[in-house]
mmCIF file of C-alpha atoms in Angstrom:
data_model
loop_
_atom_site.group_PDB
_atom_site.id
_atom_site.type_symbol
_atom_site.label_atom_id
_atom_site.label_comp_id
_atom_site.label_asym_id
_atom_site.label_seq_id
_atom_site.Cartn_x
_atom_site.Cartn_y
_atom_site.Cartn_z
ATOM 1 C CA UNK A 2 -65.619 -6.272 -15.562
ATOM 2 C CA UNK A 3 -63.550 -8.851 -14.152
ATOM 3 C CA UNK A 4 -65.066 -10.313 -10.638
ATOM 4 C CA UNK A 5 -63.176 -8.857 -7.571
ATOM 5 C CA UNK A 6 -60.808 -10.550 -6.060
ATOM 6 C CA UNK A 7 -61.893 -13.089 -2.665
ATOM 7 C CA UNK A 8 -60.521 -11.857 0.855
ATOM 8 C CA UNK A 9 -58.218 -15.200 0.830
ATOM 9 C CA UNK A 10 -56.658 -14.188 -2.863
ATOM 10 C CA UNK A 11 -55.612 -10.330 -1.330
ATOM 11 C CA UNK A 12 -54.709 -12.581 2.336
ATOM 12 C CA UNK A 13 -52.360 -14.072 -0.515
ATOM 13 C CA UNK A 14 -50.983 -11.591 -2.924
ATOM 14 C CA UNK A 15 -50.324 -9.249 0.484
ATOM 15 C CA UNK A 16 -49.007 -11.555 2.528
ATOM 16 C CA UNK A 17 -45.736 -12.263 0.940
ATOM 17 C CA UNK A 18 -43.680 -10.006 3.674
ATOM 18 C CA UNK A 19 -45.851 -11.531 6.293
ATOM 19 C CA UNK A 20 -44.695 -13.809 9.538
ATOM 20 C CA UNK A 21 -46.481 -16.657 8.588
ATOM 21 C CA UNK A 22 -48.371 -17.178 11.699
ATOM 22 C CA UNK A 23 -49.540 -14.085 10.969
ATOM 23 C CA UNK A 24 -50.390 -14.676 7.680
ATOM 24 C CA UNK A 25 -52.276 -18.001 8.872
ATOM 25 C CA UNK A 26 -53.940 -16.042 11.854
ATOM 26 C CA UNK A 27 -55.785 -13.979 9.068
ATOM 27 C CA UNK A 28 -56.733 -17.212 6.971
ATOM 28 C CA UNK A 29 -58.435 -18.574 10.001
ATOM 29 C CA UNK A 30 -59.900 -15.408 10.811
ATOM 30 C CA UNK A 31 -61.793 -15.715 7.425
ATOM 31 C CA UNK A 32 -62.487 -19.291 7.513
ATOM 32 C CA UNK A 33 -64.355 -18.673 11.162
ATOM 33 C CA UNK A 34 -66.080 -15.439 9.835
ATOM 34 C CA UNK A 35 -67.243 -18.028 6.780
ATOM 35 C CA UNK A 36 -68.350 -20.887 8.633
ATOM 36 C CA UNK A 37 -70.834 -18.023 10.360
ATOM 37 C CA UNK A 38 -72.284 -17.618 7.335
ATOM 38 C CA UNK A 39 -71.326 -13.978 6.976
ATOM 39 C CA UNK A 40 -71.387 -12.022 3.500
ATOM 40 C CA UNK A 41 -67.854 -11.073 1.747
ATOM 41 C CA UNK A 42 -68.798 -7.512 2.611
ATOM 42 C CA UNK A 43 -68.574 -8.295 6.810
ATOM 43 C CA UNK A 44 -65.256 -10.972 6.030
ATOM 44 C CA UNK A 45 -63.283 -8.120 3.688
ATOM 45 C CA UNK A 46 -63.868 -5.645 6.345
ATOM 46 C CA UNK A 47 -62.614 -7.044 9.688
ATOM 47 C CA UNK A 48 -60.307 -9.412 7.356
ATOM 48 C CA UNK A 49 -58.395 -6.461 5.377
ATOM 49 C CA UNK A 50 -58.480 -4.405 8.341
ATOM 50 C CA UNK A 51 -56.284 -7.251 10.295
ATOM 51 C CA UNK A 52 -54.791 -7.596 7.203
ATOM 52 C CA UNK A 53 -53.500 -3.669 6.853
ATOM 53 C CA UNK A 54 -52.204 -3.265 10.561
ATOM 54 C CA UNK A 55 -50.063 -6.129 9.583
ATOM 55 C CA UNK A 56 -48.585 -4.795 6.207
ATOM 56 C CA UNK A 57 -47.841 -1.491 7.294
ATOM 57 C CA UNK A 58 -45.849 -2.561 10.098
ATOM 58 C CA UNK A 59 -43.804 -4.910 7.601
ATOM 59 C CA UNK A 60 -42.888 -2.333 5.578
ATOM 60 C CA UNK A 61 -42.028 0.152 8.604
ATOM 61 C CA UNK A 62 -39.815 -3.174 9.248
ATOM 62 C CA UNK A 63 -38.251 -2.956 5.686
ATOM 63 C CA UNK A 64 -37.669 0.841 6.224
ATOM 64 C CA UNK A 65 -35.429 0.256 9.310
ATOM 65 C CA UNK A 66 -37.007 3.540 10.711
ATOM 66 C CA UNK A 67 -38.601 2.293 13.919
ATOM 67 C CA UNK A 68 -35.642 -0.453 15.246
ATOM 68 C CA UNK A 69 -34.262 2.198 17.331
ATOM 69 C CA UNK A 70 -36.602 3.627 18.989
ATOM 70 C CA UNK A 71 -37.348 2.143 22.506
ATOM 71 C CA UNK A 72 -40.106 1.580 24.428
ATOM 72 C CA UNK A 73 -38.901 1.337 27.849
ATOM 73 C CA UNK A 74 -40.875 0.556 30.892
ATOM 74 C CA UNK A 75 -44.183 0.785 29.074
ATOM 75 C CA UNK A 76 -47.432 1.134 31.384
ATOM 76 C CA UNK A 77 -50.187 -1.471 29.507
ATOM 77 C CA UNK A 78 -53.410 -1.725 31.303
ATOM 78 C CA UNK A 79 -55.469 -4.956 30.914
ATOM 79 C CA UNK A 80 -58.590 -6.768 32.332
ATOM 80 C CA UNK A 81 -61.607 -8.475 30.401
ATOM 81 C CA UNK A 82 -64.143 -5.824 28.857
ATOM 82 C CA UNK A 83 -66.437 -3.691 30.965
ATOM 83 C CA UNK A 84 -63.697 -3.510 33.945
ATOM 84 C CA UNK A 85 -63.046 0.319 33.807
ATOM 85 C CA UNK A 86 -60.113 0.622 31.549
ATOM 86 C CA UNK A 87 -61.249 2.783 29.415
ATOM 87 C CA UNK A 88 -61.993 5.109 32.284
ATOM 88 C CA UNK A 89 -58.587 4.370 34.429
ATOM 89 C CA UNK A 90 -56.870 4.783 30.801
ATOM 90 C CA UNK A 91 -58.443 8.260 29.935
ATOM 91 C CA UNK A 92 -57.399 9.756 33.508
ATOM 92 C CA UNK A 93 -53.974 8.462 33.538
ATOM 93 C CA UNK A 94 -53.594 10.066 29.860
ATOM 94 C CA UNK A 95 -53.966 13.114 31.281
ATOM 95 C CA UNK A 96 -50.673 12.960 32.836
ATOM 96 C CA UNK A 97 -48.318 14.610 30.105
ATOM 97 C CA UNK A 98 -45.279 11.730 30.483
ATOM 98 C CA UNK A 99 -47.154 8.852 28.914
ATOM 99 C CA UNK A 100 -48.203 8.941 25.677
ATOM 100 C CA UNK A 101 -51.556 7.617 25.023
ATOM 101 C CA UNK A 102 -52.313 7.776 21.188
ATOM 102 C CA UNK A 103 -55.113 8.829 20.134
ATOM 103 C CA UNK A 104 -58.271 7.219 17.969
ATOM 104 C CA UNK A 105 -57.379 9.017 14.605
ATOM 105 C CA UNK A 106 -53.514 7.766 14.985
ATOM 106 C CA UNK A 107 -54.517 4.096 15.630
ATOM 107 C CA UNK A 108 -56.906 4.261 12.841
ATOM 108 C CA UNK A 109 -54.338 5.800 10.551
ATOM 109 C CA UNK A 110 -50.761 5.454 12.443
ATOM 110 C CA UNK A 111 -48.833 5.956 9.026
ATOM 111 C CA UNK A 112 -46.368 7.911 8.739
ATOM 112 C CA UNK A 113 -45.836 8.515 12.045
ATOM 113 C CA UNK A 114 -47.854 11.422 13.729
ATOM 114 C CA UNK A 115 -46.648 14.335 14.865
ATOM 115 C CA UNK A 116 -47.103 16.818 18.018
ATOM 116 C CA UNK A 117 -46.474 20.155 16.013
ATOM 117 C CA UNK A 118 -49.910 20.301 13.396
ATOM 118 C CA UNK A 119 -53.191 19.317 12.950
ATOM 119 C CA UNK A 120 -53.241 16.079 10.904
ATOM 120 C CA UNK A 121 -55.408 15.685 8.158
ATOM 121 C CA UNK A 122 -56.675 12.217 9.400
ATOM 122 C CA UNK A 123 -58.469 13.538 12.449
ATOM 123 C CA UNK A 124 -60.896 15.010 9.683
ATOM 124 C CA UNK A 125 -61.218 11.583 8.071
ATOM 125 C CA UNK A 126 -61.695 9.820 11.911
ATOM 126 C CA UNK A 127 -64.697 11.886 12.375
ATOM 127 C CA UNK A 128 -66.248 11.024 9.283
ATOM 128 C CA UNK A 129 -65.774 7.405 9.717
ATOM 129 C CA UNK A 130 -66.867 7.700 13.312
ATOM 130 C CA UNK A 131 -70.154 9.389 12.258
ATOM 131 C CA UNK A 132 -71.084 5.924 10.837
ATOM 132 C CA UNK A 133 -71.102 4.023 14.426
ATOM 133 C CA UNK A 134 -74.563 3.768 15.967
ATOM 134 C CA UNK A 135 -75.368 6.030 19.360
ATOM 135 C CA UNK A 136 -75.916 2.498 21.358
ATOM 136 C CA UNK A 137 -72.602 1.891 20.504
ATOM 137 C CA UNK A 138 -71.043 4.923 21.518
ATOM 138 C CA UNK A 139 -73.247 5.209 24.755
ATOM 139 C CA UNK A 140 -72.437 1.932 26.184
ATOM 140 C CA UNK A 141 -68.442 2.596 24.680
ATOM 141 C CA UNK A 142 -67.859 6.460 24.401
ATOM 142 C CA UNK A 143 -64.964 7.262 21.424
ATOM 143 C CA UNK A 144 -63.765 10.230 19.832
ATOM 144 C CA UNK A 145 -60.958 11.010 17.437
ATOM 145 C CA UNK A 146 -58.884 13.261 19.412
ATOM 146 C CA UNK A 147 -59.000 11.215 22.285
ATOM 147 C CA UNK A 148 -56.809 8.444 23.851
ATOM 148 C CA UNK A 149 -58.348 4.924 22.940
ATOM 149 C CA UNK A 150 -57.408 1.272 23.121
ATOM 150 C CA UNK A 151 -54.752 -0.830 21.709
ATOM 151 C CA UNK A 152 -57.908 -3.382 19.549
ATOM 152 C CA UNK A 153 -56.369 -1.650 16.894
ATOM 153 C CA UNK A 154 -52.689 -1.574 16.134
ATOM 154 C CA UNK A 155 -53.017 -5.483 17.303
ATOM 155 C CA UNK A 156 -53.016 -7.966 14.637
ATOM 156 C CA UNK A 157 -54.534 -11.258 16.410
ATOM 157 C CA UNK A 158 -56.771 -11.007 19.273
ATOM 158 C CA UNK A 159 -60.166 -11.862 20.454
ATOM 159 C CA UNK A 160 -62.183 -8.884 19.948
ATOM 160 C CA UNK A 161 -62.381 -9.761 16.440
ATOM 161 C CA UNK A 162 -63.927 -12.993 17.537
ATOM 162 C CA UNK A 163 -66.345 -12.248 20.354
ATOM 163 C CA UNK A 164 -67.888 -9.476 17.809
ATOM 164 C CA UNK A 165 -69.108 -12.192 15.041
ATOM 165 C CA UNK A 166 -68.981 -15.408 17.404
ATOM 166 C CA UNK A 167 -65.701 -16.665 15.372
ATOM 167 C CA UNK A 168 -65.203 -19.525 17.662
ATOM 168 C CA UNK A 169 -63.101 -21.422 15.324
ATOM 169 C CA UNK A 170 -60.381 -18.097 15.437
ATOM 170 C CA UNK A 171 -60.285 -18.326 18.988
ATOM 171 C CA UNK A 172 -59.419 -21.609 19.229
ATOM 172 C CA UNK A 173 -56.402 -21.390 16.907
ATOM 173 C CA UNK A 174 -55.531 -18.269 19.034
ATOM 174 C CA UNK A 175 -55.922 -20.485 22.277
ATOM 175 C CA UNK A 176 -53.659 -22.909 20.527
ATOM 176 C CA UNK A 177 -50.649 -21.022 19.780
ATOM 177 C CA UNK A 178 -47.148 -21.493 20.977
ATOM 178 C CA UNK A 179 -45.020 -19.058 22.948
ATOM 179 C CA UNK A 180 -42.980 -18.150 20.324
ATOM 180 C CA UNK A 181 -45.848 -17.430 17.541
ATOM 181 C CA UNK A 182 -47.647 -15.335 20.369
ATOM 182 C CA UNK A 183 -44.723 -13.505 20.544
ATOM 183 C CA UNK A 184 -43.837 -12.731 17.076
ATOM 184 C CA UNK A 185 -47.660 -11.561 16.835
ATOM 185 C CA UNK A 186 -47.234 -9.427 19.823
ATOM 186 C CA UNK A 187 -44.135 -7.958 18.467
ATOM 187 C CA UNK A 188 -46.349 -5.991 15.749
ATOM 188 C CA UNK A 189 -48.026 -3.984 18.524
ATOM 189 C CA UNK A 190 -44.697 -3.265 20.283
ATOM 190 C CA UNK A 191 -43.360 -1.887 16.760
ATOM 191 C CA UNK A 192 -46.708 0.281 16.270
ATOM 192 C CA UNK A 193 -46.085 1.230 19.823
ATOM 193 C CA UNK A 194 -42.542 2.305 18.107
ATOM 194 C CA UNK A 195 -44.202 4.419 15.376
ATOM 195 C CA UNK A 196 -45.970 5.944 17.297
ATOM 196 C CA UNK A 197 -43.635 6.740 19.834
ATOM 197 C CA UNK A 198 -41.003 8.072 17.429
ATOM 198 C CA UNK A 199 -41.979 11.692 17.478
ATOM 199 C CA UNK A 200 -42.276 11.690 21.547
ATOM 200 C CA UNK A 201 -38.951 11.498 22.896
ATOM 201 C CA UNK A 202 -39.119 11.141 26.704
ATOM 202 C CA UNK A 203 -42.469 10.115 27.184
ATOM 203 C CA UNK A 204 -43.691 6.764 28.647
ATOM 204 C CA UNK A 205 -46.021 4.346 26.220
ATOM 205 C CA UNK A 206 -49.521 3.514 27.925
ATOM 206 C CA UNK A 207 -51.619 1.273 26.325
ATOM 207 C CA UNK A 208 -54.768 -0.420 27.648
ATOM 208 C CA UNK A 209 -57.199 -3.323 25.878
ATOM 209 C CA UNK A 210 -58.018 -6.521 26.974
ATOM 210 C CA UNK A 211 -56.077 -8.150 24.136
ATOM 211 C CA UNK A 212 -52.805 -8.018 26.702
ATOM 212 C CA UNK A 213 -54.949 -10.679 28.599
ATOM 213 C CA UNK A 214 -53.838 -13.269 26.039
ATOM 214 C CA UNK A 215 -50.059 -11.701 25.516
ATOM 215 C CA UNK A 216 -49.466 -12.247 29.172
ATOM 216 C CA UNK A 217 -47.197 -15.297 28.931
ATOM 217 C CA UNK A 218 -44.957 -13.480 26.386
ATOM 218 C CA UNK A 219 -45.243 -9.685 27.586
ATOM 219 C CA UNK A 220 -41.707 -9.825 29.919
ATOM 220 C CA UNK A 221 -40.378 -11.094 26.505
ATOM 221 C CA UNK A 222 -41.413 -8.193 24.067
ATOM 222 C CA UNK A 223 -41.669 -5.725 26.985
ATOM 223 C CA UNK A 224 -39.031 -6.171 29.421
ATOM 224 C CA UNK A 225 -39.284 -3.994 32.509
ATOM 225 C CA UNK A 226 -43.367 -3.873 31.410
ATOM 226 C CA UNK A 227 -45.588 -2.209 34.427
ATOM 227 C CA UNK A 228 -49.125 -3.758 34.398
ATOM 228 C CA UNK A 229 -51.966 -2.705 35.929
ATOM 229 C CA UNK A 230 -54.780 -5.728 35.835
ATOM 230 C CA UNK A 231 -58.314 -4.641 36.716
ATOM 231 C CA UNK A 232 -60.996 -7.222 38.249
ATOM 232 C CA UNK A 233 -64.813 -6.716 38.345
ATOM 233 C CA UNK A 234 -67.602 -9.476 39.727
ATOM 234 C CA UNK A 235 -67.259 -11.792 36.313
ATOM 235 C CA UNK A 236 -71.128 -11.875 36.327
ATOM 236 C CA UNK A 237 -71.527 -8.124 35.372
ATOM 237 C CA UNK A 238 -67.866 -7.520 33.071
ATOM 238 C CA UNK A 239 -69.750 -10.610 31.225
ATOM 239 C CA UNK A 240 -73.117 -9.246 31.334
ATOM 240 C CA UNK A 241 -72.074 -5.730 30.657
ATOM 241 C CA UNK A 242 -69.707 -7.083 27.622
ATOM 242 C CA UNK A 243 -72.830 -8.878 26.127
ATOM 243 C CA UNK A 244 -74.790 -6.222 26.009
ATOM 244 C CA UNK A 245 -72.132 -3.935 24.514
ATOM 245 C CA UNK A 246 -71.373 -6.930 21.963
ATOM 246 C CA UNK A 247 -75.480 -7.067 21.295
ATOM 247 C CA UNK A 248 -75.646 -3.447 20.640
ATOM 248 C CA UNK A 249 -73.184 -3.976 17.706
ATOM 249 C CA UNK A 250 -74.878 -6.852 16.351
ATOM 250 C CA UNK A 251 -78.070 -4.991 16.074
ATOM 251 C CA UNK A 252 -76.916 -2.077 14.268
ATOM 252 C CA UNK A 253 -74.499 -3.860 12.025
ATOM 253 C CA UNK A 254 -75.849 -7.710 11.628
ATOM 254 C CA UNK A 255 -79.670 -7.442 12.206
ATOM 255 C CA UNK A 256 -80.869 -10.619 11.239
ATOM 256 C CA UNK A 257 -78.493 -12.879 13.748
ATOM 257 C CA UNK A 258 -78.948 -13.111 17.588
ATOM 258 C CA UNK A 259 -77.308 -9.723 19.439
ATOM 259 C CA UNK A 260 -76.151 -12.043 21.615
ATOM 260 C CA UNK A 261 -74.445 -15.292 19.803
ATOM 261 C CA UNK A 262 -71.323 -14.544 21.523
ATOM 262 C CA UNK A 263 -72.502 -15.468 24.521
ATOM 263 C CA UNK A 264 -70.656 -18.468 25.636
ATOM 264 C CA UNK A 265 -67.383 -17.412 23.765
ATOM 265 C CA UNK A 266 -67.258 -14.396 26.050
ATOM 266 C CA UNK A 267 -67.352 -16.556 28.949
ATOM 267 C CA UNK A 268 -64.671 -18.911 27.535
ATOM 268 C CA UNK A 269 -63.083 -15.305 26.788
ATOM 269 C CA UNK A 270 -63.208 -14.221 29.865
ATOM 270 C CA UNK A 271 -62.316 -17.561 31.907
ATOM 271 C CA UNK A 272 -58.974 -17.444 29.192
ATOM 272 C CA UNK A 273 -57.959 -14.558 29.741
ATOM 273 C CA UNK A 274 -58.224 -14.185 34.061
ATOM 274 C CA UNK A 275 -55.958 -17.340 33.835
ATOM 275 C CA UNK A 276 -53.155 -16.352 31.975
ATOM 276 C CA UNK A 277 -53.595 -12.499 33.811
ATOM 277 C CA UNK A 278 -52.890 -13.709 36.728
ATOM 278 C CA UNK A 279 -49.684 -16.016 35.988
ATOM 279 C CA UNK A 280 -47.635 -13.431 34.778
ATOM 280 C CA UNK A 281 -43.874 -13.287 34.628
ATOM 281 C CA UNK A 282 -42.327 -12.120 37.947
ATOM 282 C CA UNK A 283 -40.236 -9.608 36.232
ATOM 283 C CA UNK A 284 -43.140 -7.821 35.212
ATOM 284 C CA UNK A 285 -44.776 -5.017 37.971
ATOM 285 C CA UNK A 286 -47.702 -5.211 38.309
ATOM 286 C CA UNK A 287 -51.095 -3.957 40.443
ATOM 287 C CA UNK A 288 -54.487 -5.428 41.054
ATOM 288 C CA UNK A 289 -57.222 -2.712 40.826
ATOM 289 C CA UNK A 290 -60.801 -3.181 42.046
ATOM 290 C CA UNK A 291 -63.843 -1.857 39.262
ATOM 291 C CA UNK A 292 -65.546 -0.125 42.629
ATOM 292 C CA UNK A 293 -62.453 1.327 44.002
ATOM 293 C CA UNK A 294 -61.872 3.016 40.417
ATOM 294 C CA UNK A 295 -65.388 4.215 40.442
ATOM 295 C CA UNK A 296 -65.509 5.259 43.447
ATOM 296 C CA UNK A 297 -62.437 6.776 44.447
ATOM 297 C CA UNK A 298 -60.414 7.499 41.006
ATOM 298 C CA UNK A 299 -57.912 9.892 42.810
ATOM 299 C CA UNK A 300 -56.941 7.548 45.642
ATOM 300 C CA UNK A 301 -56.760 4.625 43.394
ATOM 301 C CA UNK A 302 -54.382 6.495 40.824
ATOM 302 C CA UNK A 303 -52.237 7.508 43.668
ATOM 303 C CA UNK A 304 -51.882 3.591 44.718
ATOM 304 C CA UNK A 305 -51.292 2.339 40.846
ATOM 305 C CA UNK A 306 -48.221 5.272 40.601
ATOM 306 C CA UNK A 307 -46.832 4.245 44.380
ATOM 307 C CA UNK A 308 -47.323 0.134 43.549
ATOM 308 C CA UNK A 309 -45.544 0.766 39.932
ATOM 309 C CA UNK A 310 -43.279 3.132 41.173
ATOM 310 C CA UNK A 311 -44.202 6.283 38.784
ATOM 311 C CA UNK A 312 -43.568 9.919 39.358
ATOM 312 C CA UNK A 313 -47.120 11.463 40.199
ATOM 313 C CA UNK A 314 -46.004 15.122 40.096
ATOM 314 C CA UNK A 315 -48.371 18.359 40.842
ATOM 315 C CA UNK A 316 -49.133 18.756 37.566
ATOM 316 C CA UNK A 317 -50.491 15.448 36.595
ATOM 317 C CA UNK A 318 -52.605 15.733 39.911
ATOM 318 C CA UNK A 319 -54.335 19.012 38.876
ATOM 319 C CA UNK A 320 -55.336 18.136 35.641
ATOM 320 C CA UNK A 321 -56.787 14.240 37.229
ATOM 321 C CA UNK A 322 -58.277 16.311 39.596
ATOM 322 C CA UNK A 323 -60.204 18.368 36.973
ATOM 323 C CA UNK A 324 -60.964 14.811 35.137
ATOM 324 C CA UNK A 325 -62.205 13.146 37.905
ATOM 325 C CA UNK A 326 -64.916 15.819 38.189
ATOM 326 C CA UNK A 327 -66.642 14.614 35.210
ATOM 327 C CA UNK A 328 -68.743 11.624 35.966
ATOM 328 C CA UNK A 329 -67.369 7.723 34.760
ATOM 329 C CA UNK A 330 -70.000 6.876 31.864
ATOM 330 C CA UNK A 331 -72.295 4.338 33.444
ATOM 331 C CA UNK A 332 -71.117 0.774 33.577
ATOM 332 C CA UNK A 333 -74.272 -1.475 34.574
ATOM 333 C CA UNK A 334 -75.986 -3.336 32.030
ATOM 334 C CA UNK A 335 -80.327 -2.855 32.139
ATOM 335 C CA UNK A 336 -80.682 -6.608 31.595
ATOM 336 C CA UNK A 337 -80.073 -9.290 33.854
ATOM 337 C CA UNK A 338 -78.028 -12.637 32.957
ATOM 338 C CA UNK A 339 -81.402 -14.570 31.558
ATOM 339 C CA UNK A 340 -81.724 -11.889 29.045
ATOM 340 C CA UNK A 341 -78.743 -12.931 27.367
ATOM 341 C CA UNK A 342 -78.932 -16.655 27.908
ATOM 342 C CA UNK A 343 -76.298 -17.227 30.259
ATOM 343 C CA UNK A 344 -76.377 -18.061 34.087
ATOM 344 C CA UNK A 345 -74.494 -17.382 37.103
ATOM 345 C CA UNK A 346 -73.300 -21.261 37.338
ATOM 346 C CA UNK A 347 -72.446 -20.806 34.089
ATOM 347 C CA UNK A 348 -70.419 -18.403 34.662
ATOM 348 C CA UNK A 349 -68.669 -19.956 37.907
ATOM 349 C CA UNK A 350 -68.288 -23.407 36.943
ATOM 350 C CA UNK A 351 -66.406 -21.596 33.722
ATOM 351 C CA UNK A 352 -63.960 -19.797 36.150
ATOM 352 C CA UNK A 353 -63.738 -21.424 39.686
ATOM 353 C CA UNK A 354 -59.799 -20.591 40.232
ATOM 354 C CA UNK A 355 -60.296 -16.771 39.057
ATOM 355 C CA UNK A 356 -63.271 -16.888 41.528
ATOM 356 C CA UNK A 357 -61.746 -18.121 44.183
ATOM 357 C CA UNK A 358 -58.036 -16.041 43.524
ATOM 358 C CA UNK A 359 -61.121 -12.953 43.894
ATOM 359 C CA UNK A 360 -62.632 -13.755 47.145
ATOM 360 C CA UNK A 361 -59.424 -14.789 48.919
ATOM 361 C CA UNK A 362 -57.981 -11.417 47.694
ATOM 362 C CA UNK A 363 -61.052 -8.709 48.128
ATOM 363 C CA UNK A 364 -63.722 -10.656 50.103
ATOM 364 C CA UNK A 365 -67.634 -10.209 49.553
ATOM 365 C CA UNK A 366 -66.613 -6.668 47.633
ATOM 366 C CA UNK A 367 -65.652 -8.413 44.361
ATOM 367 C CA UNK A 368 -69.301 -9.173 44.012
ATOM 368 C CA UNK A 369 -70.474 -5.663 43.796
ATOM 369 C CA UNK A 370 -73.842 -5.748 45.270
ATOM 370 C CA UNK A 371 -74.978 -9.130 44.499
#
């Protein structure tokens, strides 16, 4: 048998329809994941997964089928890892005008899904979900038929790189102009469109901390974008991200350090609270505390729709009512910073604007209890 072909040959024979930066956004991808020493099998997957988001919205592209439809207004919700979102973003899908996709249609988003039947992917969603490890889903609950995060319809963003330490990849992401962010951010807003096409009259909401990075170009690809930014004590979103990122490496990389991401999740996180909070001023946004979420879900919903200027109608309020019952999946890491080799000057002397922007605006509470 003929030897299969490398992840850089199928980066090349696919990439033909490709943006380029795109298409040069994978190659680095698989240079960083190689200079970590990692085995084809860990480069193919996270490569040709990249890889496959961006192909299949090229040839949606080619089709013409998803030009027309709009996304207006779109509600993204964005803040570093470990900040609530995933919480904020399952209550506000319970209001039926957004549309919140969910797992098994980012997984599989082609063709375009469907209200009106049971798809055949949700079957194949819980299959491949069967092979995640319970410390992963305890410390990040997902399930098929649920809303979840943008990470995946996303061609270029850090998640890829704080989950196998590609610090090479972030730098070339770090790096990029305006322009080539934008034409990589312009693949989510056209998966946004697939997705969408089916669900006339509904609102997009999307949440993951990839929007971070996108900030300087979201007005451009989302014009009339409402954002909600969510802020947590940097010591425990880092901590708490660590230990989320270390419960991956232990189930799926053994043999390295569960926690060799450390000091690119601080860069991460420094990155990304700078360009959050310079965002265009045509773009609404809101500032939402991790405690007041936790705490008072109801209240703080009622402030994002007044702020962004949403309809919060009866109905929606009911069924957040009923959602709010159930109790937010705990947050807190059990370790303490020393555990994963990082400090709390580290941590500040990474960030000192986004520390100070946090005390002038909430005080002593943006350091939760410590």
């Amino acid at each position: 048998m003929p030897p299969s072909p490398s992840v850089d040959a199928i980066i090349d024979a696919s990439g033909s329809n490709l943006d380029p930066v795109i298409l040069q956004g994978l190659l680095r991808l698989s240079e960083s994941l190689k200079s970590q020493k990692y085995d084809e099998g860990v480069i193919g997957r996270e490569v040709l997964r990249a890889l496959t988001v961006a192909c299949q919205i090229a040839e949606e592209r080619a089709r013409g089928s998803i030009a027309a439809v709009n996304i207006e207004a779109p509600v993204l919700i964005t803040g570093f890892g470990r900040t609530g979102s995933t919480y904020l973003h399952n209550l506000m899908s319970c209001d039926r005008a957004l549309r919140a996709p969910n797992l098994w249609e980012l997984w599989r988003p082609t063709p375009a899904p469907t209200p009106q039947h049971r798809d055949f992917r949700i079957s194949l969603a819980h299959a491949q979900l069967r092979q995640w490890s319970k410390a992963q889903l305890q410390l990040h609950p997902m399930h098929p038929e649920r809303p979840d995060e943008c990470y995946w319809i996303i061609p270029h963003q850090h998640c890829h790189a704080l989950a196998y330490n590609a610090e090479t990849y972030c730098q070339w992401m770090g790096a990029l102009s305006d322009d080539e962010m934008r034409r990589i951010y312009e693949c989510y807003r056209d998966y946004a469109r697939l997705l969408m096409r089916n669900f006339p009259g509904r609102r997009w909401l999307g949440k993951c901390l990839a929007h971070m990075h996108y900030i300087p170009v979201l007005h451009q690809v989302f014009p009339g974008a409402k954002l909600i930014r969510l802020h947590r004590d940097p010591r425990e979103a880092v901590l708490s991200y660590c230990a989320l990122l270390g419960a991956f490496t232990k189930a799926m990389l053994p043999d390295r350090d569960p926690f060799q991401s450390r000091n690119l999740v601080v860069e991460a996180f420094a990155e990304g609270a700078s360009r959050m909070l310079h965002c265009h001023a045509s773009t609404d946004c809101v500032d939402i505390l991790y405690d007041d979420l936790v705490s008072s879900p109801i209240e703080t919903i009622m402030h994002i729709y007044e702020k962004l200027g949403l309809a919060y109608s009866d109905e929606f309020h009911r069924a957040l009512a009923r959602a709010a019952a159930l109790p937010a999946s705990p947050r807190r890491a059990p370790l303490q910073l020393t555990d994963v080799g990082l400090s709390e000057g580290k941590i500040r002397s990474a960030m000192p604007g986004y520390f100070s922007w946090a005390a002038t605006k909430w005080g002593a509470r943006i350091w939760g209890g410590g």
